[in-house]
PDB file of N, CA and C in Angstrom:
ATOM      1  N   MET A 260      96.797  41.578  59.548  1.00 56.00           N
ATOM      2  CA  MET A 260      97.682  40.587  58.981  1.00 56.00           C
ATOM      3  C   MET A 260      98.825  41.320  58.285  1.00 56.00           C
ATOM      4  N   THR A 261     100.033  40.847  58.451  1.00 61.00           N
ATOM      5  CA  THR A 261     101.192  41.492  57.849  1.00 61.00           C
ATOM      6  C   THR A 261     101.587  40.790  56.563  1.00 61.00           C
ATOM      7  N   SER A 262     102.207  41.553  55.690  1.00 59.00           N
ATOM      8  CA  SER A 262     102.647  41.037  54.399  1.00 59.00           C
ATOM      9  C   SER A 262     104.169  40.944  54.394  1.00 59.00           C
ATOM     10  N   THR A 263     104.697  39.917  53.716  1.00 66.00           N
ATOM     11  CA  THR A 263     106.144  39.732  53.672  1.00 66.00           C
ATOM     12  C   THR A 263     106.797  40.387  52.469  1.00 66.00           C
ATOM     13  N   HIS A 264     106.005  40.853  51.504  1.00 64.00           N
ATOM     14  CA  HIS A 264     106.595  41.489  50.318  1.00 64.00           C
ATOM     15  C   HIS A 264     106.212  42.967  50.270  1.00 64.00           C
ATOM     16  N   ALA A 265     106.963  43.709  49.500  1.00 61.00           N
ATOM     17  CA  ALA A 265     106.726  45.151  49.388  1.00 61.00           C
ATOM     18  C   ALA A 265     105.389  45.401  48.708  1.00 61.00           C
ATOM     19  N   PRO A 266     104.669  46.434  49.103  1.00 62.00           N
ATOM     20  CA  PRO A 266     103.386  46.726  48.465  1.00 62.00           C
ATOM     21  C   PRO A 266     103.583  47.164  47.023  1.00 62.00           C
ATOM     22  N   GLN A 267     102.625  46.808  46.183  1.00 62.00           N
ATOM     23  CA  GLN A 267     102.666  47.186  44.774  1.00 62.00           C
ATOM     24  C   GLN A 267     102.260  48.651  44.645  1.00 62.00           C
ATOM     25  N   PRO A 268     102.885  49.394  43.730  1.00 58.00           N
ATOM     26  CA  PRO A 268     102.462  50.779  43.524  1.00 58.00           C
ATOM     27  C   PRO A 268     101.048  50.806  42.959  1.00 58.00           C
ATOM     28  N   PRO A 269     100.302  51.876  43.193  1.00 64.00           N
ATOM     29  CA  PRO A 269      98.917  51.932  42.732  1.00 64.00           C
ATOM     30  C   PRO A 269      98.796  52.153  41.222  1.00 64.00           C
ATOM     31  N   TYR A 270      99.917  52.262  40.523  1.00 69.00           N
ATOM     32  CA  TYR A 270      99.900  52.491  39.089  1.00 69.00           C
ATOM     33  C   TYR A 270     101.075  51.759  38.450  1.00 69.00           C
ATOM     34  N   LYS A 271     100.958  51.538  37.128  1.00 74.00           N
ATOM     35  CA  LYS A 271     102.066  50.898  36.419  1.00 74.00           C
ATOM     36  C   LYS A 271     103.218  51.871  36.306  1.00 74.00           C
ATOM     37  N   GLN A 272     104.426  51.351  36.385  1.00 74.00           N
ATOM     38  CA  GLN A 272     105.600  52.203  36.275  1.00 74.00           C
ATOM     39  C   GLN A 272     106.449  51.737  35.097  1.00 74.00           C
ATOM     40  N   LEU A 273     106.876  52.694  34.274  1.00 77.00           N
ATOM     41  CA  LEU A 273     107.729  52.408  33.132  1.00 77.00           C
ATOM     42  C   LEU A 273     109.171  52.446  33.616  1.00 77.00           C
ATOM     43  N   ARG A 274     109.785  51.268  33.725  1.00 77.00           N
ATOM     44  CA  ARG A 274     111.156  51.164  34.229  1.00 77.00           C
ATOM     45  C   ARG A 274     111.939  50.155  33.399  1.00 77.00           C
ATOM     46  N   ARG A 275     113.261  50.328  33.406  1.00 76.00           N
ATOM     47  CA  ARG A 275     114.140  49.377  32.737  1.00 76.00           C
ATOM     48  C   ARG A 275     114.491  48.272  33.726  1.00 76.00           C
ATOM     49  N   PRO A 276     114.175  47.017  33.413  1.00 78.00           N
ATOM     50  CA  PRO A 276     114.476  45.930  34.349  1.00 78.00           C
ATOM     51  C   PRO A 276     115.970  45.621  34.401  1.00 78.00           C
ATOM     52  N   THR A 277     116.391  45.047  35.503  1.00 73.00           N
ATOM     53  CA  THR A 277     117.799  44.662  35.644  1.00 73.00           C
ATOM     54  C   THR A 277     118.058  43.302  35.022  1.00 73.00           C
ATOM     55  N   THR A 278     117.012  42.538  34.759  1.00 74.00           N
ATOM     56  CA  THR A 278     117.134  41.246  34.081  1.00 74.00           C
ATOM     57  C   THR A 278     116.360  41.327  32.771  1.00 74.00           C
ATOM     58  N   ASP A 279     116.538  40.349  31.911  1.00 71.00           N
ATOM     59  CA  ASP A 279     115.828  40.275  30.627  1.00 71.00           C
ATOM     60  C   ASP A 279     116.105  41.509  29.775  1.00 71.00           C
ATOM     61  N   ARG A 280     117.348  41.874  29.654  1.00 70.00           N
ATOM     62  CA  ARG A 280     117.697  43.012  28.813  1.00 70.00           C
ATOM     63  C   ARG A 280     118.727  42.572  27.788  1.00 70.00           C
ATOM     64  N   MET A 281     118.647  43.189  26.606  1.00 74.00           N
ATOM     65  CA  MET A 281     119.616  42.906  25.551  1.00 74.00           C
ATOM     66  C   MET A 281     120.722  43.969  25.562  1.00 74.00           C
ATOM     67  N   VAL A 282     120.353  45.237  25.593  1.00 78.00           N
ATOM     68  CA  VAL A 282     121.330  46.323  25.633  1.00 78.00           C
ATOM     69  C   VAL A 282     121.145  47.091  26.936  1.00 78.00           C
ATOM     70  N   ALA A 283     120.065  47.848  27.029  1.00 83.00           N
ATOM     71  CA  ALA A 283     119.840  48.671  28.223  1.00 83.00           C
ATOM     72  C   ALA A 283     118.532  48.347  28.929  1.00 83.00           C
ATOM     73  N   GLY A 284     117.696  47.504  28.334  1.00 81.00           N
ATOM     74  CA  GLY A 284     116.431  47.144  28.955  1.00 81.00           C
ATOM     75  C   GLY A 284     115.264  48.007  28.539  1.00 81.00           C
ATOM     76  N   VAL A 285     115.450  48.858  27.539  1.00 84.00           N
ATOM     77  CA  VAL A 285     114.374  49.747  27.107  1.00 84.00           C
ATOM     78  C   VAL A 285     113.216  48.945  26.508  1.00 84.00           C
ATOM     79  N   ALA A 286     113.508  48.054  25.576  1.00 85.00           N
ATOM     80  CA  ALA A 286     112.450  47.268  24.935  1.00 85.00           C
ATOM     81  C   ALA A 286     111.768  46.346  25.944  1.00 85.00           C
ATOM     82  N   SER A 287     112.532  45.786  26.853  1.00 84.00           N
ATOM     83  CA  SER A 287     111.954  44.923  27.870  1.00 84.00           C
ATOM     84  C   SER A 287     111.032  45.714  28.794  1.00 84.00           C
ATOM     85  N   GLY A 288     111.447  46.909  29.173  1.00 85.00           N
ATOM     86  CA  GLY A 288     110.602  47.750  30.014  1.00 85.00           C
ATOM     87  C   GLY A 288     109.320  48.166  29.310  1.00 85.00           C
ATOM     88  N   LEU A 289     109.419  48.510  28.029  1.00 85.00           N
ATOM     89  CA  LEU A 289     108.224  48.871  27.260  1.00 85.00           C
ATOM     90  C   LEU A 289     107.284  47.675  27.112  1.00 85.00           C
ATOM     91  N   GLY A 290     107.873  46.500  26.863  1.00 86.00           N
ATOM     92  CA  GLY A 290     107.056  45.294  26.739  1.00 86.00           C
ATOM     93  C   GLY A 290     106.318  44.964  28.019  1.00 86.00           C
ATOM     94  N   ARG A 291     106.991  45.082  29.139  1.00 84.00           N
ATOM     95  CA  ARG A 291     106.346  44.826  30.427  1.00 84.00           C
ATOM     96  C   ARG A 291     105.257  45.859  30.715  1.00 84.00           C
ATOM     97  N   TYR A 292     105.527  47.104  30.387  1.00 83.00           N
ATOM     98  CA  TYR A 292     104.556  48.161  30.659  1.00 83.00           C
ATOM     99  C   TYR A 292     103.277  47.969  29.856  1.00 83.00           C
ATOM    100  N   PHE A 293     103.422  47.622  28.569  1.00 85.00           N
ATOM    101  CA  PHE A 293     102.260  47.462  27.713  1.00 85.00           C
ATOM    102  C   PHE A 293     101.717  46.039  27.691  1.00 85.00           C
ATOM    103  N   GLY A 294     102.356  45.124  28.395  1.00 86.00           N
ATOM    104  CA  GLY A 294     101.850  43.757  28.491  1.00 86.00           C
ATOM    105  C   GLY A 294     102.053  42.937  27.232  1.00 86.00           C
ATOM    106  N   VAL A 295     103.122  43.190  26.486  1.00 88.00           N
ATOM    107  CA  VAL A 295     103.434  42.412  25.286  1.00 88.00           C
ATOM    108  C   VAL A 295     104.827  41.808  25.438  1.00 88.00           C
ATOM    109  N   ASP A 296     105.134  40.869  24.590  1.00 87.00           N
ATOM    110  CA  ASP A 296     106.431  40.209  24.619  1.00 87.00           C
ATOM    111  C   ASP A 296     107.525  41.216  24.258  1.00 87.00           C
ATOM    112  N   PRO A 297     108.582  41.310  25.066  1.00 87.00           N
ATOM    113  CA  PRO A 297     109.664  42.245  24.743  1.00 87.00           C
ATOM    114  C   PRO A 297     110.313  41.975  23.394  1.00 87.00           C
ATOM    115  N   THR A 298     110.313  40.729  22.934  1.00 88.00           N
ATOM    116  CA  THR A 298     110.873  40.411  21.620  1.00 88.00           C
ATOM    117  C   THR A 298     110.071  41.103  20.525  1.00 88.00           C
ATOM    118  N   LEU A 299     108.765  41.155  20.683  1.00 90.00           N
ATOM    119  CA  LEU A 299     107.919  41.845  19.706  1.00 90.00           C
ATOM    120  C   LEU A 299     108.250  43.337  19.678  1.00 90.00           C
ATOM    121  N   VAL A 300     108.485  43.929  20.834  1.00 87.00           N
ATOM    122  CA  VAL A 300     108.854  45.341  20.897  1.00 87.00           C
ATOM    123  C   VAL A 300     110.187  45.559  20.187  1.00 87.00           C
ATOM    124  N   ARG A 301     111.135  44.655  20.390  1.00 89.00           N
ATOM    125  CA  ARG A 301     112.443  44.781  19.736  1.00 89.00           C
ATOM    126  C   ARG A 301     112.320  44.711  18.216  1.00 89.00           C
ATOM    127  N   VAL A 302     111.506  43.772  17.728  1.00 91.00           N
ATOM    128  CA  VAL A 302     111.327  43.605  16.282  1.00 91.00           C
ATOM    129  C   VAL A 302     110.644  44.834  15.685  1.00 91.00           C
ATOM    130  N   VAL A 303     109.585  45.304  16.327  1.00 90.00           N
ATOM    131  CA  VAL A 303     108.878  46.491  15.833  1.00 90.00           C
ATOM    132  C   VAL A 303     109.809  47.704  15.844  1.00 90.00           C
ATOM    133  N   PHE A 304     110.598  47.832  16.887  1.00 88.00           N
ATOM    134  CA  PHE A 304     111.527  48.951  16.971  1.00 88.00           C
ATOM    135  C   PHE A 304     112.568  48.877  15.850  1.00 88.00           C
ATOM    136  N   ALA A 305     113.129  47.682  15.599  1.00 90.00           N
ATOM    137  CA  ALA A 305     114.152  47.532  14.557  1.00 90.00           C
ATOM    138  C   ALA A 305     113.579  47.820  13.165  1.00 90.00           C
ATOM    139  N   VAL A 306     112.390  47.292  12.885  1.00 92.00           N
ATOM    140  CA  VAL A 306     111.768  47.519  11.580  1.00 92.00           C
ATOM    141  C   VAL A 306     111.431  49.001  11.416  1.00 92.00           C
ATOM    142  N   SER A 307     110.909  49.611  12.469  1.00 90.00           N
ATOM    143  CA  SER A 307     110.575  51.033  12.398  1.00 90.00           C
ATOM    144  C   SER A 307     111.823  51.890  12.204  1.00 90.00           C
ATOM    145  N   ALA A 308     112.915  51.511  12.837  1.00 89.00           N
ATOM    146  CA  ALA A 308     114.163  52.257  12.674  1.00 89.00           C
ATOM    147  C   ALA A 308     114.657  52.162  11.233  1.00 89.00           C
ATOM    148  N   LEU A 309     114.511  50.988  10.630  1.00 91.00           N
ATOM    149  CA  LEU A 309     114.915  50.827   9.230  1.00 91.00           C
ATOM    150  C   LEU A 309     114.020  51.634   8.290  1.00 91.00           C
ATOM    151  N   LEU A 310     112.716  51.630   8.566  1.00 92.00           N
ATOM    152  CA  LEU A 310     111.780  52.333   7.687  1.00 92.00           C
ATOM    153  C   LEU A 310     111.912  53.850   7.784  1.00 92.00           C
ATOM    154  N   THR A 311     112.383  54.350   8.899  1.00 88.00           N
ATOM    155  CA  THR A 311     112.545  55.800   9.058  1.00 88.00           C
ATOM    156  C   THR A 311     113.956  56.251   8.742  1.00 88.00           C
ATOM    157  N   GLY A 312     114.748  55.385   8.161  1.00 86.00           N
ATOM    158  CA  GLY A 312     116.110  55.740   7.792  1.00 86.00           C
ATOM    159  C   GLY A 312     117.019  55.928   8.997  1.00 86.00           C
ATOM    160  N   GLY A 313     116.728  55.266  10.081  1.00 83.00           N
ATOM    161  CA  GLY A 313     117.549  55.366  11.286  1.00 83.00           C
ATOM    162  C   GLY A 313     117.140  56.484  12.224  1.00 83.00           C
ATOM    163  N   PHE A 314     116.153  57.280  11.820  1.00 84.00           N
ATOM    164  CA  PHE A 314     115.723  58.393  12.660  1.00 84.00           C
ATOM    165  C   PHE A 314     115.167  57.900  13.992  1.00 84.00           C
ATOM    166  N   LEU A 315     114.407  56.807  13.965  1.00 83.00           N
ATOM    167  CA  LEU A 315     113.825  56.271  15.197  1.00 83.00           C
ATOM    168  C   LEU A 315     114.900  55.709  16.121  1.00 83.00           C
ATOM    169  N   ALA A 316     116.046  55.350  15.566  1.00 83.00           N
ATOM    170  CA  ALA A 316     117.128  54.830  16.407  1.00 83.00           C
ATOM    171  C   ALA A 316     117.622  55.884  17.398  1.00 83.00           C
ATOM    172  N   LEU A 317     117.355  57.157  17.137  1.00 87.00           N
ATOM    173  CA  LEU A 317     117.714  58.208  18.091  1.00 87.00           C
ATOM    174  C   LEU A 317     116.855  58.146  19.351  1.00 87.00           C
ATOM    175  N   ALA A 318     115.673  57.536  19.259  1.00 86.00           N
ATOM    176  CA  ALA A 318     114.778  57.453  20.406  1.00 86.00           C
ATOM    177  C   ALA A 318     115.326  56.504  21.466  1.00 86.00           C
ATOM    178  N   TYR A 319     116.084  55.493  21.047  1.00 85.00           N
ATOM    179  CA  TYR A 319     116.575  54.500  22.006  1.00 85.00           C
ATOM    180  C   TYR A 319     117.483  55.113  23.075  1.00 85.00           C
ATOM    181  N   PRO A 320     118.529  55.859  22.708  1.00 86.00           N
ATOM    182  CA  PRO A 320     119.355  56.452  23.766  1.00 86.00           C
ATOM    183  C   PRO A 320     118.604  57.490  24.606  1.00 86.00           C
ATOM    184  N   ILE A 321     117.622  58.141  24.010  1.00 87.00           N
ATOM    185  CA  ILE A 321     116.824  59.097  24.781  1.00 87.00           C
ATOM    186  C   ILE A 321     115.998  58.361  25.833  1.00 87.00           C
ATOM    187  N   MET A 322     115.352  57.256  25.418  1.00 84.00           N
ATOM    188  CA  MET A 322     114.577  56.470  26.381  1.00 84.00           C
ATOM    189  C   MET A 322     115.492  55.835  27.424  1.00 84.00           C
ATOM    190  N   TRP A 323     116.676  55.419  27.026  1.00 84.00           N
ATOM    191  CA  TRP A 323     117.648  54.839  27.947  1.00 84.00           C
ATOM    192  C   TRP A 323     117.988  55.855  29.048  1.00 84.00           C
ATOM    193  N   PHE A 324     118.138  57.088  28.658  1.00 88.00           N
ATOM    194  CA  PHE A 324     118.469  58.138  29.607  1.00 88.00           C
ATOM    195  C   PHE A 324     117.282  58.493  30.512  1.00 88.00           C
ATOM    196  N   LEU A 325     116.072  58.538  29.945  1.00 86.00           N
ATOM    197  CA  LEU A 325     114.901  59.002  30.684  1.00 86.00           C
ATOM    198  C   LEU A 325     114.235  57.932  31.547  1.00 86.00           C
ATOM    199  N   MET A 326     114.289  56.659  31.131  1.00 84.00           N
ATOM    200  CA  MET A 326     113.624  55.597  31.897  1.00 84.00           C
ATOM    201  C   MET A 326     114.469  55.207  33.102  1.00 84.00           C
ATOM    202  N   PRO A 327     113.895  55.258  34.304  1.00 82.00           N
ATOM    203  CA  PRO A 327     114.667  54.846  35.478  1.00 82.00           C
ATOM    204  C   PRO A 327     114.843  53.333  35.513  1.00 82.00           C
ATOM    205  N   GLU A 328     115.899  52.901  36.154  1.00 82.00           N
ATOM    206  CA  GLU A 328     116.161  51.473  36.290  1.00 82.00           C
ATOM    207  C   GLU A 328     115.314  50.913  37.423  1.00 82.00           C
ATOM    208  N   GLU A 329     114.818  49.704  37.207  1.00 78.00           N
ATOM    209  CA  GLU A 329     113.993  49.048  38.214  1.00 78.00           C
ATOM    210  C   GLU A 329     114.842  48.746  39.450  1.00 78.00           C
ATOM    211  N   PRO A 330     114.339  48.998  40.649  1.00 75.00           N
ATOM    212  CA  PRO A 330     115.137  48.710  41.837  1.00 75.00           C
ATOM    213  C   PRO A 330     115.367  47.214  42.011  1.00 75.00           C
ATOM    214  N   ALA A 331     116.451  46.869  42.664  1.00 71.00           N
ATOM    215  CA  ALA A 331     116.794  45.462  42.864  1.00 71.00           C
ATOM    216  C   ALA A 331     115.770  44.752  43.734  1.00 71.00           C
ATOM    217  N   SER A 332     115.030  45.493  44.547  1.00 70.00           N
ATOM    218  CA  SER A 332     114.048  44.874  45.436  1.00 70.00           C
ATOM    219  C   SER A 332     112.710  44.611  44.753  1.00 70.00           C
ATOM    220  N   ALA A 333     112.586  44.969  43.470  1.00 66.00           N
ATOM    221  CA  ALA A 333     111.322  44.771  42.757  1.00 66.00           C
ATOM    222  C   ALA A 333     111.078  43.280  42.561  1.00 66.00           C
ATOM    223  N   PRO A 334     109.811  42.858  42.617  1.00 60.00           N
ATOM    224  CA  PRO A 334     109.514  41.445  42.417  1.00 60.00           C
ATOM    225  C   PRO A 334     109.826  41.011  40.994  1.00 60.00           C
ATOM    226  N   ALA A 335     110.060  39.734  40.816  1.00 58.00           N
ATOM    227  CA  ALA A 335     110.381  39.189  39.498  1.00 58.00           C
ATOM    228  C   ALA A 335     109.196  39.362  38.561  1.00 58.00           C
ATOM    229  N   TRP A 336     109.495  39.484  37.282  1.00 56.00           N
ATOM    230  CA  TRP A 336     108.446  39.645  36.281  1.00 56.00           C
ATOM    231  C   TRP A 336     107.935  38.281  35.871  1.00 56.00           C
ATOM    232  N   PRO A 337     106.674  38.090  35.570  1.00 55.00           N
ATOM    233  CA  PRO A 337     105.643  39.108  35.552  1.00 55.00           C
ATOM    234  C   PRO A 337     105.198  39.453  36.969  1.00 55.00           C
ATOM    235  N   HIS A 338     104.941  40.722  37.184  1.00 52.00           N
ATOM    236  CA  HIS A 338     104.518  41.170  38.507  1.00 52.00           C
ATOM    237  C   HIS A 338     103.150  40.576  38.825  1.00 52.00           C
ATOM    238  N   PRO A 339     102.947  40.177  40.063  1.00 49.00           N
ATOM    239  CA  PRO A 339     101.618  39.659  40.412  1.00 49.00           C
ATOM    240  C   PRO A 339     100.573  40.760  40.291  1.00 49.00           C
ATOM    241  N   ALA A 340      99.379  40.348  39.980  1.00 49.00           N
ATOM    242  CA  ALA A 340      98.298  41.315  39.815  1.00 49.00           C
ATOM    243  C   ALA A 340      98.023  42.010  41.141  1.00 49.00           C
ATOM    244  N   ALA A 341      97.910  43.320  41.082  1.00 47.00           N
ATOM    245  CA  ALA A 341      97.640  44.087  42.296  1.00 47.00           C
ATOM    246  C   ALA A 341      96.154  44.002  42.625  1.00 47.00           C
ATOM    247  N   GLY A 342      95.841  44.049  43.879  1.00 47.00           N
ATOM    248  CA  GLY A 342      94.452  44.048  44.306  1.00 47.00           C
ATOM    249  C   GLY A 342      93.952  42.648  44.584  1.00 47.00           C
ATOM    250  N   PRO A 343      92.709  42.546  45.016  1.00 49.00           N
ATOM    251  CA  PRO A 343      92.159  41.241  45.352  1.00 49.00           C
ATOM    252  C   PRO A 343      91.943  40.389  44.111  1.00 49.00           C
ATOM    253  N   ALA A 344      91.959  39.100  44.316  1.00 52.00           N
ATOM    254  CA  ALA A 344      91.735  38.175  43.206  1.00 52.00           C
ATOM    255  C   ALA A 344      90.289  38.294  42.730  1.00 52.00           C
ATOM    256  N   ARG A 345      90.087  38.071  41.448  1.00 56.00           N
ATOM    257  CA  ARG A 345      88.742  38.145  40.897  1.00 56.00           C
ATOM    258  C   ARG A 345      87.947  36.920  41.328  1.00 56.00           C
ATOM    259  N   PRO A 346      86.689  37.117  41.681  1.00 59.00           N
ATOM    260  CA  PRO A 346      85.870  35.947  42.002  1.00 59.00           C
ATOM    261  C   PRO A 346      85.545  35.189  40.730  1.00 59.00           C
ATOM    262  N   GLU A 347      85.325  33.901  40.878  1.00 63.00           N
ATOM    263  CA  GLU A 347      84.988  33.083  39.717  1.00 63.00           C
ATOM    264  C   GLU A 347      83.596  33.441  39.236  1.00 63.00           C
ATOM    265  N   PRO A 348      83.370  33.438  37.904  1.00 64.00           N
ATOM    266  CA  PRO A 348      82.033  33.755  37.401  1.00 64.00           C
ATOM    267  C   PRO A 348      81.061  32.641  37.782  1.00 64.00           C
ATOM    268  N   PRO A 349      79.801  33.000  37.963  1.00 62.00           N
ATOM    269  CA  PRO A 349      78.830  31.953  38.335  1.00 62.00           C
ATOM    270  C   PRO A 349      78.628  30.992  37.183  1.00 62.00           C
ATOM    271  N   THR A 350      78.411  29.753  37.532  1.00 69.00           N
ATOM    272  CA  THR A 350      78.109  28.735  36.513  1.00 69.00           C
ATOM    273  C   THR A 350      76.633  28.460  36.554  1.00 69.00           C
ATOM    274  N   TRP A 351      76.054  28.395  35.396  1.00 68.00           N
ATOM    275  CA  TRP A 351      74.626  28.175  35.286  1.00 68.00           C
ATOM    276  C   TRP A 351      74.372  26.729  34.896  1.00 68.00           C
ATOM    277  N   SER A 352      73.417  26.134  35.548  1.00 69.00           N
ATOM    278  CA  SER A 352      73.065  24.762  35.206  1.00 69.00           C
ATOM    279  C   SER A 352      71.589  24.711  34.862  1.00 69.00           C
ATOM    280  N   ALA A 353      71.240  23.730  34.121  1.00 67.00           N
ATOM    281  CA  ALA A 353      69.837  23.582  33.712  1.00 67.00           C
ATOM    282  C   ALA A 353      69.004  23.194  34.938  1.00 67.00           C
ATOM    283  N   PRO A 354      67.759  23.694  34.979  1.00 69.00           N
ATOM    284  CA  PRO A 354      66.894  23.314  36.110  1.00 69.00           C
ATOM    285  C   PRO A 354      66.573  21.819  36.036  1.00 69.00           C
ATOM    286  N   PRO A 355      66.328  21.221  37.177  1.00 71.00           N
ATOM    287  CA  PRO A 355      66.014  19.782  37.161  1.00 71.00           C
ATOM    288  C   PRO A 355      64.718  19.519  36.406  1.00 71.00           C
ATOM    289  N   ALA A 356      64.735  18.469  35.613  1.00 69.00           N
ATOM    290  CA  ALA A 356      63.532  18.085  34.850  1.00 69.00           C
ATOM    291  C   ALA A 356      62.542  17.405  35.795  1.00 69.00           C
ATOM    292  N   GLY A 357      61.334  17.712  35.622  1.00 61.00           N
ATOM    293  CA  GLY A 357      60.452  17.064  36.568  1.00 61.00           C
ATOM    294  C   GLY A 357      59.061  17.326  36.410  1.00 61.00           C
TER     295      GLY A 357
END
């Protein structure tokens, strides 16, 4: 049987998405990679940058430079789960009274 979409990589990839970005997509890419809301990553990053006196703000341009951009052919987020679907857990019922 043939598939109409590109195969999923066998591992998670840290990439900057072309959509859902505020500046460069670093926080959005981190949020997608770790499975959390990108807004939460942005808030944590901003608070951490303030608490470190702006030192953490240097990490943003470094990550911007190092993280590759997601290809245009990548599926829309959230990416579908790779691999076969999980079977439903068995349901237990009480034995018939009798």
